[in-house]
Amino acid sequence: MSPVRKPPVSQSSRLRVLFSCVAASSLLFAGLGPAAAATSAPSDPASIEKTDAADPGDVQRQEKLEQLSNSVDPDFYTPPATLPEADGAVVRSEPADFFLDPVKLIRPNATVTRMMYKSTDSHGDAMAVTGTVLVPKKKWAGSGERPVIGYAVGTQGLADKCAPSRQMGVGQEYEGPMMAALLESGYALAITDYEGLGTPGSHTFMARASQGHALLDGVRAAQGLGVDGLDAGNPVALVGYSQGGGASAAAAELAPEYAPDMKLRGAFAGAVPADLSEVADSLDSGLYTAFLLFAIDGVGTSNGLAPASYLNAEGMKEMNAARSECTIEAIGSHAFVDTAKLTKSGKKLSDVADEPRFKAALKEQEIGVGRKPEVPVLLSHSLLDDVIPYATGRDLAKRWCAQGVNVSWDATAGPAHIGGYIAAVPRALHFLKSRFDGKRQLSSCWRL
């Protein structure tokens, strides 16, 4: 009787295993992230020791994480007085680190470069943005030049310490598993920090044009770094989920005019917050109220709507706290806050957002209104998403379809917002490979 042979494990299976294992690890480490460490941990060790029931091991852990969060040279993030004229022009760069865990045991097999580059904000003004370029050390096995992924991260927070280029260097970036999966596929990654994360000024969270420009110019900068194998000839795709999904979708529809020479092949955008008015209603006074604070500060600041003009003293206290926090701590700090107690008018923040002075600003952030991608896109959204309504993502797909865009719609049942991302990964990896292999995408528009 001949032995039973097991079928060979496919590359996609290996990638799913890799992603699942590292994702599990990252979720375990999430509570140790800079959100919980750098902000909540007092900088004075003596003050830690005076807290109730302080365990010596906890004190040492908090001290170590505080050191890690401040280990990046802040001078790198200070822009020069004059920026280059061209969008995507590199201002400066330096070798950097990328770890998948805060203990620094898992390091992807890739070269890591931190960079600052010139981009354009929502108002057409020059801005300096930082980011990270990852290039696998293994030779590209596909045809043509190695593809570059413009990678847009999900919500990081508002504080400078939350910048992905900072968190990656100390093993605190929660999107590290997806980045590792893409590197394993052989893709180079250009990861933007967005406007105001790390660099001076406010992080314009969910400002559509600023995020889209920063993502596209991050790819241009990566191709202009002089890294072996990266140049303007690389095929490109965009990837992002949640805030990153908004940035990826915005960049995809801005690209025809803003980056017409880029060899863009497609864009994956998951859980896209395409209409911030709808998202505000979903977030208000719930578990993710912090994201609403991030959004009204980011979009409001970008449009001259100072929070102090509509928030009372308690509201400004909540806002200032949110400005110093990264995602994980912010979620816990502001969960289920009654936002009606934060405003001068006594209205909930989502109702304030319906006032005329906000409506124009929010309308400007809508995706799929008068703009469209010229490449195939994959939109994914979980029916069980508890942060961004499923209907918001589906309506974006319908708007793009009505404009003739080749949209593939991926409805999943991933549990909650985070589960939706994990559920989307296999399809996203297949989508990217198909685009770089030159295959035709079948549209889902007929069934939307």
PDB file of N, CA and C in Angstrom, residues 187 265 427-441:
ATOM      1  N   TYR A 187       6.654  42.093  -2.926  1.00  0.00           N
ATOM      2  CA  TYR A 187       6.368  43.491  -3.252  1.00  0.00           C
ATOM      3  C   TYR A 187       7.188  44.439  -2.385  1.00  0.00           C
ATOM      4  N   ARG A 265      -1.785  49.979 -11.374  1.00  0.00           N
ATOM      5  CA  ARG A 265      -2.472  48.795 -11.886  1.00  0.00           C
ATOM      6  C   ARG A 265      -3.800  48.522 -11.189  1.00  0.00           C
ATOM      7  N   ARG A 427      -8.456  37.696  -0.323  1.00  0.00           N
ATOM      8  CA  ARG A 427      -8.962  38.246  -1.583  1.00  0.00           C
ATOM      9  C   ARG A 427      -8.077  39.413  -2.052  1.00  0.00           C
ATOM     10  N   ALA A 428      -7.618  40.227  -1.107  1.00  0.00           N
ATOM     11  CA  ALA A 428      -6.762  41.362  -1.461  1.00  0.00           C
ATOM     12  C   ALA A 428      -5.443  40.893  -2.070  1.00  0.00           C
ATOM     13  N   LEU A 429      -4.844  39.851  -1.496  1.00  0.00           N
ATOM     14  CA  LEU A 429      -3.583  39.331  -2.030  1.00  0.00           C
ATOM     15  C   LEU A 429      -3.783  38.761  -3.433  1.00  0.00           C
ATOM     16  N   HIS A 430      -4.902  38.067  -3.633  1.00  0.00           N
ATOM     17  CA  HIS A 430      -5.204  37.517  -4.964  1.00  0.00           C
ATOM     18  C   HIS A 430      -5.430  38.649  -5.961  1.00  0.00           C
ATOM     19  N   PHE A 431      -6.125  39.680  -5.532  1.00  0.00           N
ATOM     20  CA  PHE A 431      -6.385  40.840  -6.394  1.00  0.00           C
ATOM     21  C   PHE A 431      -5.079  41.467  -6.862  1.00  0.00           C
ATOM     22  N   LEU A 432      -4.151  41.675  -5.936  1.00  0.00           N
ATOM     23  CA  LEU A 432      -2.880  42.302  -6.297  1.00  0.00           C
ATOM     24  C   LEU A 432      -2.101  41.446  -7.289  1.00  0.00           C
ATOM     25  N   LYS A 433      -2.029  40.156  -7.020  1.00  0.00           N
ATOM     26  CA  LYS A 433      -1.294  39.279  -7.932  1.00  0.00           C
ATOM     27  C   LYS A 433      -1.905  39.303  -9.332  1.00  0.00           C
ATOM     28  N   SER A 434      -3.226  39.288  -9.396  1.00  0.00           N
ATOM     29  CA  SER A 434      -3.891  39.314 -10.693  1.00  0.00           C
ATOM     30  C   SER A 434      -3.611  40.603 -11.455  1.00  0.00           C
ATOM     31  N   ARG A 435      -3.578  41.721 -10.734  1.00  0.00           N
ATOM     32  CA  ARG A 435      -3.319  42.998 -11.411  1.00  0.00           C
ATOM     33  C   ARG A 435      -1.894  43.030 -11.958  1.00  0.00           C
ATOM     34  N   PHE A 436      -0.947  42.527 -11.198  1.00  0.00           N
ATOM     35  CA  PHE A 436       0.444  42.561 -11.651  1.00  0.00           C
ATOM     36  C   PHE A 436       0.724  41.485 -12.703  1.00  0.00           C
ATOM     37  N   ASP A 437      -0.113  40.460 -12.737  1.00  0.00           N
ATOM     38  CA  ASP A 437       0.004  39.439 -13.776  1.00  0.00           C
ATOM     39  C   ASP A 437      -0.712  39.853 -15.064  1.00  0.00           C
ATOM     40  N   GLY A 438      -1.376  40.997 -15.029  1.00  0.00           N
ATOM     41  CA  GLY A 438      -2.042  41.498 -16.222  1.00  0.00           C
ATOM     42  C   GLY A 438      -3.371  40.838 -16.528  1.00  0.00           C
ATOM     43  N   LYS A 439      -3.975  40.181 -15.541  1.00  0.00           N
ATOM     44  CA  LYS A 439      -5.250  39.509 -15.777  1.00  0.00           C
ATOM     45  C   LYS A 439      -6.407  40.513 -15.752  1.00  0.00           C
ATOM     46  N   ARG A 440      -7.479  40.154 -16.414  1.00  0.00           N
ATOM     47  CA  ARG A 440      -8.657  41.016 -16.478  1.00  0.00           C
ATOM     48  C   ARG A 440      -9.529  40.785 -15.249  1.00  0.00           C
ATOM     49  N   GLN A 441     -10.035  41.872 -14.672  1.00  0.00           N
ATOM     50  CA  GLN A 441     -10.929  41.746 -13.529  1.00  0.00           C
ATOM     51  C   GLN A 441     -12.383  41.760 -14.004  1.00  0.00           C
TER      52      GLN A 441
END
